mmCIF file of C-alpha atoms in Angstrom:
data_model
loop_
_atom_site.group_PDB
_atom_site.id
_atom_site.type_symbol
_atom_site.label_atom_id
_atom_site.label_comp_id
_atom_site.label_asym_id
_atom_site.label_seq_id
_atom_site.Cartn_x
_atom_site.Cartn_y
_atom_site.Cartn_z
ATOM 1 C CA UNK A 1 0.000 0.000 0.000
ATOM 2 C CA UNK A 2 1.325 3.547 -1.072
ATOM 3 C CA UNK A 3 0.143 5.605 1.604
ATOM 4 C CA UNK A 4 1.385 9.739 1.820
ATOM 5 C CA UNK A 5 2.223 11.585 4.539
ATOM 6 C CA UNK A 6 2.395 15.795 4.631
ATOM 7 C CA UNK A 7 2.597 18.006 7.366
ATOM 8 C CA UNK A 8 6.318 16.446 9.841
ATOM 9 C CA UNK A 9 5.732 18.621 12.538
ATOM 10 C CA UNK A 10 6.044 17.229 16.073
ATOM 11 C CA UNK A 11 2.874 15.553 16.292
ATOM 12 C CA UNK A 12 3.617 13.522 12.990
ATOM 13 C CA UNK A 13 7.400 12.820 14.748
ATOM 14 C CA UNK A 14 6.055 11.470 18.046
ATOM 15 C CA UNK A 15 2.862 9.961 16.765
ATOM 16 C CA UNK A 16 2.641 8.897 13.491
ATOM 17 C CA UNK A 17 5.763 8.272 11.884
ATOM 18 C CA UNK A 18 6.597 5.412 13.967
ATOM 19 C CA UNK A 19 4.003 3.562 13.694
ATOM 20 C CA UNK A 20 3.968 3.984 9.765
ATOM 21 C CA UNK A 21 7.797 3.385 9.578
ATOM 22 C CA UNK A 22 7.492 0.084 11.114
ATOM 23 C CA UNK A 23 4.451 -1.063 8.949
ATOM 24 C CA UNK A 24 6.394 -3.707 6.188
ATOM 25 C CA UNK A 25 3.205 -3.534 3.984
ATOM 26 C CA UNK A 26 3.393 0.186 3.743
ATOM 27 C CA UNK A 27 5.703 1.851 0.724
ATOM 28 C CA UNK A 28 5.779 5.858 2.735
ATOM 29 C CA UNK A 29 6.042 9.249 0.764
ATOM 30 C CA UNK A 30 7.164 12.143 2.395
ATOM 31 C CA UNK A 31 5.938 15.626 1.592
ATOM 32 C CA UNK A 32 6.382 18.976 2.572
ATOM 33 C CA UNK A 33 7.602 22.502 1.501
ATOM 34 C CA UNK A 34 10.645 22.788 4.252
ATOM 35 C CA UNK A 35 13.655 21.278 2.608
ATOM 36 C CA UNK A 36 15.464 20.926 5.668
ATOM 37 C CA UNK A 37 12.625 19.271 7.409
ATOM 38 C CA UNK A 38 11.645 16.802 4.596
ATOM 39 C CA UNK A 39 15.281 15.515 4.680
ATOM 40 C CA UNK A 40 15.520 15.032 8.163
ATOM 41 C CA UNK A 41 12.000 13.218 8.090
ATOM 42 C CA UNK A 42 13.460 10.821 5.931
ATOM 43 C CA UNK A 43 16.740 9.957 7.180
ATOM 44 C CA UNK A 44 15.127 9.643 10.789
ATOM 45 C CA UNK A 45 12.798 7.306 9.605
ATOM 46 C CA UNK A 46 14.368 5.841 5.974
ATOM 47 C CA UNK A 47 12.162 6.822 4.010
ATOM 48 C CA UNK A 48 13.599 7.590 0.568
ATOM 49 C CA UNK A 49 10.555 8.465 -1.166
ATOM 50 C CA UNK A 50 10.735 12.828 -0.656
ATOM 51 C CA UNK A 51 8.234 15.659 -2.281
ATOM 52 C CA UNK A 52 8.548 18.833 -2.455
ATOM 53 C CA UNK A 53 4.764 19.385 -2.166
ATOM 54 C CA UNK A 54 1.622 17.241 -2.069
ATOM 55 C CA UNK A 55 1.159 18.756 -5.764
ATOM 56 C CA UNK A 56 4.445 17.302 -6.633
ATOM 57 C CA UNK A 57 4.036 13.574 -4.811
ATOM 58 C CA UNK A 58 0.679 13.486 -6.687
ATOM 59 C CA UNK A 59 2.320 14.051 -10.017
ATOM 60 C CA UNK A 60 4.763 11.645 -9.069
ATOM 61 C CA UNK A 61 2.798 8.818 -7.974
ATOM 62 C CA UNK A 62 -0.446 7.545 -7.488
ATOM 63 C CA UNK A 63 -1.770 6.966 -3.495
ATOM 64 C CA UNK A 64 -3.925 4.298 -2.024
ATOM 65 C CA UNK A 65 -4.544 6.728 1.638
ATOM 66 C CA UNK A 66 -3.036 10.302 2.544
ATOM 67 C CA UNK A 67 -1.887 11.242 6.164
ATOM 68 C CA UNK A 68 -2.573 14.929 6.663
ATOM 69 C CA UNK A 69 -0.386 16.500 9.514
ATOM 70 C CA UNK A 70 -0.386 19.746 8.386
ATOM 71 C CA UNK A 71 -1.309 23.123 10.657
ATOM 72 C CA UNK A 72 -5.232 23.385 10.737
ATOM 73 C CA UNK A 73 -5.214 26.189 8.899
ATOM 74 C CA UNK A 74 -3.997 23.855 5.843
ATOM 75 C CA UNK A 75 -6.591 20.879 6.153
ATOM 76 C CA UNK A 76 -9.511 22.490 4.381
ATOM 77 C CA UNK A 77 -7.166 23.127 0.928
ATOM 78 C CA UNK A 78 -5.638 19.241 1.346
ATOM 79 C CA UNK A 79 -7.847 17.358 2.189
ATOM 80 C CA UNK A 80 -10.107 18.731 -1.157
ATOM 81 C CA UNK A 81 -6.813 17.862 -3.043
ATOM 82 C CA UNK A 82 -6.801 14.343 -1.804
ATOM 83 C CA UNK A 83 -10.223 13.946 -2.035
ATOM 84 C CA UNK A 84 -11.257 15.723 -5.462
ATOM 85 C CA UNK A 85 -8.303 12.534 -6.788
ATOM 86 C CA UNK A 86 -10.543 9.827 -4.516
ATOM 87 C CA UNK A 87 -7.818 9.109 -2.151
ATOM 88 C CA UNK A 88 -8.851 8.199 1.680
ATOM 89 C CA UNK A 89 -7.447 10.630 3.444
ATOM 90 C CA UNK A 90 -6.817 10.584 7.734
ATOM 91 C CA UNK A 91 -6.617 14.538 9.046
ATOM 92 C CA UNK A 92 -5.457 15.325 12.670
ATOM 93 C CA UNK A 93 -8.012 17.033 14.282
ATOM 94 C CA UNK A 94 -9.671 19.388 13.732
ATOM 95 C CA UNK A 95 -10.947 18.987 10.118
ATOM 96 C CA UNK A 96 -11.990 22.305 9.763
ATOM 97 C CA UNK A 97 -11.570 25.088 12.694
ATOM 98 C CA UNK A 98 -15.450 25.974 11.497
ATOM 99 C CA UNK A 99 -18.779 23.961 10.973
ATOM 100 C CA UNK A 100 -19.109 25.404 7.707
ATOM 101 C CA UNK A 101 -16.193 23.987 6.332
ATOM 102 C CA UNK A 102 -16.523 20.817 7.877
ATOM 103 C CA UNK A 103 -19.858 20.302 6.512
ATOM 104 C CA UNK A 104 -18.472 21.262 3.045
ATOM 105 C CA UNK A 105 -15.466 18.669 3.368
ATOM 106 C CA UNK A 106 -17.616 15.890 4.860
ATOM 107 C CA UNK A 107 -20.323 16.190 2.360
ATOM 108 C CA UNK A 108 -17.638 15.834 -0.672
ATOM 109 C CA UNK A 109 -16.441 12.786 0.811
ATOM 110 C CA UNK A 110 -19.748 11.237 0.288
ATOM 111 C CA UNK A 111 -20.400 12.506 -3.065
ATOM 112 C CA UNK A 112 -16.772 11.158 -3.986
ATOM 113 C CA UNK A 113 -17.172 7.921 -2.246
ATOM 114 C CA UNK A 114 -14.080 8.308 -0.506
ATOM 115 C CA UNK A 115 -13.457 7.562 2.988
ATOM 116 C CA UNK A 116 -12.292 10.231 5.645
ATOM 117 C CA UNK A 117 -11.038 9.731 8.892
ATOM 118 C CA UNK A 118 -10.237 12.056 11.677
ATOM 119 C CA UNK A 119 -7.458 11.798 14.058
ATOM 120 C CA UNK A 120 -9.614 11.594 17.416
ATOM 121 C CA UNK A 121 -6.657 9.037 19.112
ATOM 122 C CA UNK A 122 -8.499 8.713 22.456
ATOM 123 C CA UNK A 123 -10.714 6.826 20.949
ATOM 124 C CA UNK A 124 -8.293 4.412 20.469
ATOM 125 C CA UNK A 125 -6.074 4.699 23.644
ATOM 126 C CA UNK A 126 -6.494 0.940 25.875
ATOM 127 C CA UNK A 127 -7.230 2.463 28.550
ATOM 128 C CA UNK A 128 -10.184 4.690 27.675
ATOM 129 C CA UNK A 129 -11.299 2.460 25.195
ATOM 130 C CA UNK A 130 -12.076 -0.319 27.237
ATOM 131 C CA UNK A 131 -14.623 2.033 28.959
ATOM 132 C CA UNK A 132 -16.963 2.209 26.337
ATOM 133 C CA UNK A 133 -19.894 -0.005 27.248
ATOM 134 C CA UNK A 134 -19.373 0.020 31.009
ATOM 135 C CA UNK A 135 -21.815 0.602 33.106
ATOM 136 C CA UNK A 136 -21.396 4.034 33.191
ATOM 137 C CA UNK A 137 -23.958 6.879 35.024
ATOM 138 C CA UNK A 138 -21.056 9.586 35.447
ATOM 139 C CA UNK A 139 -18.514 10.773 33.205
ATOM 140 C CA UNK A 140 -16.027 13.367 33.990
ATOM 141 C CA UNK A 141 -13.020 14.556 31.879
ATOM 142 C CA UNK A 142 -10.666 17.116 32.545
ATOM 143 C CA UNK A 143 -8.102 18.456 30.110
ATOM 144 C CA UNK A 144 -6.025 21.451 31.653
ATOM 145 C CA UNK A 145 -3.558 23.693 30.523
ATOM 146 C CA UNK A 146 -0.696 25.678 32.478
ATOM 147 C CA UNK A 147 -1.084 29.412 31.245
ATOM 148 C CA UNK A 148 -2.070 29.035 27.747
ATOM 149 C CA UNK A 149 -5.321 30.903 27.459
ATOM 150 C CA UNK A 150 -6.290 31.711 23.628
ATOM 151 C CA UNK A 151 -9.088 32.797 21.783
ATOM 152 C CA UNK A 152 -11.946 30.694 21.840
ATOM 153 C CA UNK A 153 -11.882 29.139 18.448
ATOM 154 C CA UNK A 154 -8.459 28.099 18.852
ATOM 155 C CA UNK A 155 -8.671 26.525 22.241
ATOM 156 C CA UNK A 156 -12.277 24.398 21.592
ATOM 157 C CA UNK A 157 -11.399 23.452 18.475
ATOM 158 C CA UNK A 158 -7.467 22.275 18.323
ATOM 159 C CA UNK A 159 -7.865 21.251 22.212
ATOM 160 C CA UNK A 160 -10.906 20.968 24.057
ATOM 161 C CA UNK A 161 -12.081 19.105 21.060
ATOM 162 C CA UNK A 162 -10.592 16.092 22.227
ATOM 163 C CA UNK A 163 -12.760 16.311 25.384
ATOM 164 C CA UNK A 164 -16.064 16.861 23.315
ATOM 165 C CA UNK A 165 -15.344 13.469 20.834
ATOM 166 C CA UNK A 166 -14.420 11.615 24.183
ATOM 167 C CA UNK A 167 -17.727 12.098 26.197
ATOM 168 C CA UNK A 168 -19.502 11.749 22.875
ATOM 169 C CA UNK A 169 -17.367 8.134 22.008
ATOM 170 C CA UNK A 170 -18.223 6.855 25.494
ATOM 171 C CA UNK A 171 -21.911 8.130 26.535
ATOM 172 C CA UNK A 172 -23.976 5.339 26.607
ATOM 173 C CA UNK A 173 -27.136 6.262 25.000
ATOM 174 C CA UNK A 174 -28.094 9.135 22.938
ATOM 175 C CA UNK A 175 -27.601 12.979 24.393
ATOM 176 C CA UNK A 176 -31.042 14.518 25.260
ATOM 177 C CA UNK A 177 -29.899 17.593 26.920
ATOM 178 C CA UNK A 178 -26.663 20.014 27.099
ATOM 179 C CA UNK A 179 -25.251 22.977 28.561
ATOM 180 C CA UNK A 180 -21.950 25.111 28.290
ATOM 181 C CA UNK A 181 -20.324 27.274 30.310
ATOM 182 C CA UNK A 182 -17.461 29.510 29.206
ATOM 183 C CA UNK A 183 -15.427 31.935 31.324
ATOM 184 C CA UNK A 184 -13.947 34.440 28.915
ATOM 185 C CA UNK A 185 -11.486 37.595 29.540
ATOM 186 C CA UNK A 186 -9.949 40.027 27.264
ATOM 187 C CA UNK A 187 -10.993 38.041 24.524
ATOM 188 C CA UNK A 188 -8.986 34.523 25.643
ATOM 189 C CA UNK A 189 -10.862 32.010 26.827
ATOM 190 C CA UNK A 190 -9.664 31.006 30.536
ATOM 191 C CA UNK A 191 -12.063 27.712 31.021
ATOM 192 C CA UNK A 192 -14.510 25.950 29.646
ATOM 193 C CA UNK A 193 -17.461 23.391 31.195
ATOM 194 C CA UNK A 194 -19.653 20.564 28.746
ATOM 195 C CA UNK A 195 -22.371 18.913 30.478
ATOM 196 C CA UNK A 196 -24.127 16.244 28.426
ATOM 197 C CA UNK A 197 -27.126 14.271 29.560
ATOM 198 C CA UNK A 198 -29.345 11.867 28.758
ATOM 199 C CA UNK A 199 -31.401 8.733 30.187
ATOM 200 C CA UNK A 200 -29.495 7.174 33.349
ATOM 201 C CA UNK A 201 -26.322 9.543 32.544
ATOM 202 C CA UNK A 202 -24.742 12.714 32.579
ATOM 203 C CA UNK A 203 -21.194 13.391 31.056
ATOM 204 C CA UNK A 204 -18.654 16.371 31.885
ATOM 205 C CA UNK A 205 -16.100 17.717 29.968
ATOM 206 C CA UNK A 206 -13.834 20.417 31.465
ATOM 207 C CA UNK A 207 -10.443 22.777 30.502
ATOM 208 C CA UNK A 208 -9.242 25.309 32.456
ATOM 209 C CA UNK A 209 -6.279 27.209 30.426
ATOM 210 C CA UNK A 210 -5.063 28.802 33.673
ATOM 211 C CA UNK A 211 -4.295 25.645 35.680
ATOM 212 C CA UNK A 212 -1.105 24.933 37.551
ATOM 213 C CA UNK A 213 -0.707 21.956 35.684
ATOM 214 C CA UNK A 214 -0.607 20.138 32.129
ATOM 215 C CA UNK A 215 -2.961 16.831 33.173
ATOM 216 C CA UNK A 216 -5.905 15.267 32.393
ATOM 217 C CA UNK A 217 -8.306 12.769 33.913
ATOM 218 C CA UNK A 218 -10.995 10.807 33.152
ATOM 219 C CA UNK A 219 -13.333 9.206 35.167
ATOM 220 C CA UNK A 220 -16.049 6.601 34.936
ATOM 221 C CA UNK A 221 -18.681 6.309 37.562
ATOM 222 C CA UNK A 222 -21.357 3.241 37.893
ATOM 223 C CA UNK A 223 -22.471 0.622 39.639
ATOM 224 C CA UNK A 224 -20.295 0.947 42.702
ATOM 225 C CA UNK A 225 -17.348 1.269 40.623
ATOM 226 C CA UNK A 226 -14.666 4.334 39.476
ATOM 227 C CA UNK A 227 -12.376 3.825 36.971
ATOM 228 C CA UNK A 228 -9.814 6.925 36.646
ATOM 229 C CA UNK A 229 -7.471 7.012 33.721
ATOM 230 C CA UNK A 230 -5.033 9.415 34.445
ATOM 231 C CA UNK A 231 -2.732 10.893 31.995
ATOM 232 C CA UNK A 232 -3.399 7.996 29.162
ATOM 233 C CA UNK A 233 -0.988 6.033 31.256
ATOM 234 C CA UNK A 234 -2.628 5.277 34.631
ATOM 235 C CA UNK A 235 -5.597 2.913 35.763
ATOM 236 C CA UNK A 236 -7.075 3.316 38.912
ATOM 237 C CA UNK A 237 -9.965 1.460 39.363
ATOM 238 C CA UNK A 238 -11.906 1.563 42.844
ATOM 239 C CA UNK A 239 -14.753 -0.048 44.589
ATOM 240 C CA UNK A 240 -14.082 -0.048 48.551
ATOM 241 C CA UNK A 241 -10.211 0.112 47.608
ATOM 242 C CA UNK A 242 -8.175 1.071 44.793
ATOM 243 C CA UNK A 243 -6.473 -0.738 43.017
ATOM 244 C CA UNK A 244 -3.542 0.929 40.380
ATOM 245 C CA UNK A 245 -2.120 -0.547 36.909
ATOM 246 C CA UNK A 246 0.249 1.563 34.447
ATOM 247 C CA UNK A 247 1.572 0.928 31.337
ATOM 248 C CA UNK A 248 4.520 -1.523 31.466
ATOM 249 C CA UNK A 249 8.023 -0.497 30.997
ATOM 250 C CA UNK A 250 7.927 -1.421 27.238
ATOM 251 C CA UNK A 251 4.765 0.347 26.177
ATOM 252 C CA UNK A 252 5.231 2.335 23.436
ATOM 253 C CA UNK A 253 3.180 5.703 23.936
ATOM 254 C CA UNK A 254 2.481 5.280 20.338
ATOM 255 C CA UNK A 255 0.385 2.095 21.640
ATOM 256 C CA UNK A 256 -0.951 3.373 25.178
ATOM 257 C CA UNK A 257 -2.357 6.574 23.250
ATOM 258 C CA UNK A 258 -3.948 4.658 20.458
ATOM 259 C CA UNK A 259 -1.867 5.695 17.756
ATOM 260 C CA UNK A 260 -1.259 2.365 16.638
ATOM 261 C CA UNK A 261 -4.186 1.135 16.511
ATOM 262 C CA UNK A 262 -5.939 4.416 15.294
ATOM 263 C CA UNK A 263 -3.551 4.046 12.208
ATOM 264 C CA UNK A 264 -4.078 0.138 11.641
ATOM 265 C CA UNK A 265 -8.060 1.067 11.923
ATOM 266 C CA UNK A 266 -7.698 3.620 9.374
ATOM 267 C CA UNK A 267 -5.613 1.698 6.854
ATOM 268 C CA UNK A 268 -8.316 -1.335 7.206
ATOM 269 C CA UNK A 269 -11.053 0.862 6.329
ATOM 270 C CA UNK A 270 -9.221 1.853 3.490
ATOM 271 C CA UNK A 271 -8.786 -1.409 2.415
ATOM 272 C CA UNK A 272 -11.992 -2.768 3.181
ATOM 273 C CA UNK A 273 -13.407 0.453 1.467
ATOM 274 C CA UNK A 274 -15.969 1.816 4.289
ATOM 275 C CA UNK A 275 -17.431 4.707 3.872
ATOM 276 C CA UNK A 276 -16.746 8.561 5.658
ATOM 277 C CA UNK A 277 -18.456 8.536 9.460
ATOM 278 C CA UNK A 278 -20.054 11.203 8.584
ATOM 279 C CA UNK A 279 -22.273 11.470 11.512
ATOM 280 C CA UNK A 280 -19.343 11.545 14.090
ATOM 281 C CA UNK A 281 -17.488 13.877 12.625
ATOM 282 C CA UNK A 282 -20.483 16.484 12.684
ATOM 283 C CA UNK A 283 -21.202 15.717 15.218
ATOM 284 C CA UNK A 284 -18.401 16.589 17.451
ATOM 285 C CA UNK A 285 -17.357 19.126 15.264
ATOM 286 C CA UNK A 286 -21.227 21.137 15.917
ATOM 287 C CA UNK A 287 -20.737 20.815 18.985
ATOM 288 C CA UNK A 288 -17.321 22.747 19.021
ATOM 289 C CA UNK A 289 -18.829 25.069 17.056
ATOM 290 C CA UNK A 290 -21.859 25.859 19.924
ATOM 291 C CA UNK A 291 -18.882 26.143 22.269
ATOM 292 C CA UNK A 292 -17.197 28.928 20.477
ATOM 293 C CA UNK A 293 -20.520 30.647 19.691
ATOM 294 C CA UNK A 294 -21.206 30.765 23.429
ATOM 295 C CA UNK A 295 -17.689 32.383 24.573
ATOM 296 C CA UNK A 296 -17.933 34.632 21.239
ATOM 297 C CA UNK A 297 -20.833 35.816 23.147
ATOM 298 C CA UNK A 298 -19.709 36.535 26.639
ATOM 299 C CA UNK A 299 -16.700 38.344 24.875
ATOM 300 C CA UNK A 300 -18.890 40.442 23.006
ATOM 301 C CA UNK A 301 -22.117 41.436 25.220
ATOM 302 C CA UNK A 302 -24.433 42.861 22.418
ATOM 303 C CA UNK A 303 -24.365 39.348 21.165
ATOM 304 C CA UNK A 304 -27.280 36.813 22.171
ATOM 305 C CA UNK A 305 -25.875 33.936 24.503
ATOM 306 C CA UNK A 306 -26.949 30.878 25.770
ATOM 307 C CA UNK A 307 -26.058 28.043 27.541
ATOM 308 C CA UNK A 308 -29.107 25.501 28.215
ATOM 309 C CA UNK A 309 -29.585 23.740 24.724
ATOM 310 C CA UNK A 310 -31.808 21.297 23.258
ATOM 311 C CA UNK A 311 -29.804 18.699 21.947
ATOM 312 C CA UNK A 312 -32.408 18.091 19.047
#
């Protein structure tokens, strides 16, 4: 399988590269506009296959499935590329940083019968994948950040994202009812609160860009029981006592944080030809966009706001 990959920033370094390095059955392109970067890409992984540009590997080659690394600002323009020449294409998140756009992208998949995938990793991580299906009648997530408070569109939708596809991957029957709280200064957005509800459950997602700490946390109330994942690397699951497991020794992160098998997924469904999940993606991706309407709002007060919202 010739599979592309654009965008070698950091993320594609620590997460991605890897795992597709390692992969026999894969033949990798490189691509990118920064010499020095594209050469250093492929020496650090030995890759000899180097492009210029996307536009130049796709004259060069043809692709069975495009990674797309790329700054979000790039994914709307590249993933139309890929997709207008009916390759699957896999796009960190977010797709779009709008609902607009999104909507525009997701809807061409379909009419071009191609599949696109979106890099939402948690779903994928052991440890918080195993909690889908439990019995679950609390769920609390907390993503915080040490001093990085940005505008609102930046934060929900290249961070707190994350937090909305989690509680959306593990509720446990469809959301009825939600509400969101923003606390917004000077224009940054300082925290953020998600409730979701619906029969037997209620699920909280939270980010507070002013925290003492980098961490997050998830945890998974029912039946007697709480399961805490802490950091994507820590188990605690209680009921009377606690009882702790982390990752052994020889865990790859790219395994404990699902990259590995959030890649193999991806290049299966490529193979087996399944078609765009449409309805996730909007899904999460609406709801980001409610988010950043409602702390758009407290930042500018002659603007409606709301936080109590159907979820119909």
């Amino acid at each position: 399988m010739r599979v592309l990959v654009t965008g070698l920033g950091d993320i594609a370094h620590k997460g991605y590269l890897p795992v597709l390095a390692a992969n026999p059955e894969l033949e990798l392109h490189l691509a990118t506009r920064d010499q020095r970067v594209l050469r250093e890409a492929g020496r650090s992984f030995r890759v000899p296959h180097l492009h210029a540009s996307v536009e130049h590997a796709l004259e060069a080659a043809t692709f069975d499935a495009a990674f797309i690394h790329a700054a979000t600002s790039a994914h709307p323009a590249l993933v139309r590329l890929l997709l207008e020449r009916r390759i699957p294409t896999f796009v960190d998140k977010p797709l779009a940083d709008n609902l607009a756009e999104v909507q525009q992208l997701v809807a061409l998949a379909e009419r071009q019968e191609t599949l696109l995938t979106i890099g939402f990793n948690r779903r994928f991580a052991p440890d918080y994948a195993a909690l889908r299906g439990a019995d679950t009648d609390l769920i609390v997530m907390e993503k915080h950040r040490h001093r990085q408070a940005d505008t609102p569109r930046k934060v929900v939708f290249d961070d707190f994202i994350h937090v909305v596809d989690t509680l959306l991957f593990l509720a446990p029957a469809p959301i009825l009812r939600r509400t969101i709280e923003t606390h917004v200064e000077h224009g940054l957005l300082k925290a953020v609160t998600l409730m979701l509800a619906g029969d037997g459950f209620t699920a909280i997602g939270t980010m507070h860009r002013d925290s003492g700490l980098d961490e997050e946390r998830l945890d998974v109330i029912g039946n007697g029981v709480r399961q805490s994942v802490r950091n994507m690397s820590e188990l605690v699951r209680s009921a009377g006592t606690e009882c702790h497991h982390r990752r052994g020794d020889w865990t790859s992160v790219g395994r404990q944080r699902g990259f590995e098998d959030m890649c193999a997924d991806f290049l299966t469904a490529v193979r087996e030809k399944r078609p765009t999940p449409a309805a996730d993606i909007l899904a999460t991706h609406a709801l980001c966009e409610a988010i950043t309407f409602h702390a758009d709002a407290q930042a500018t007060p002659d603007r409606p706001s709301y936080t109590n919202i159907s979820a119909n």
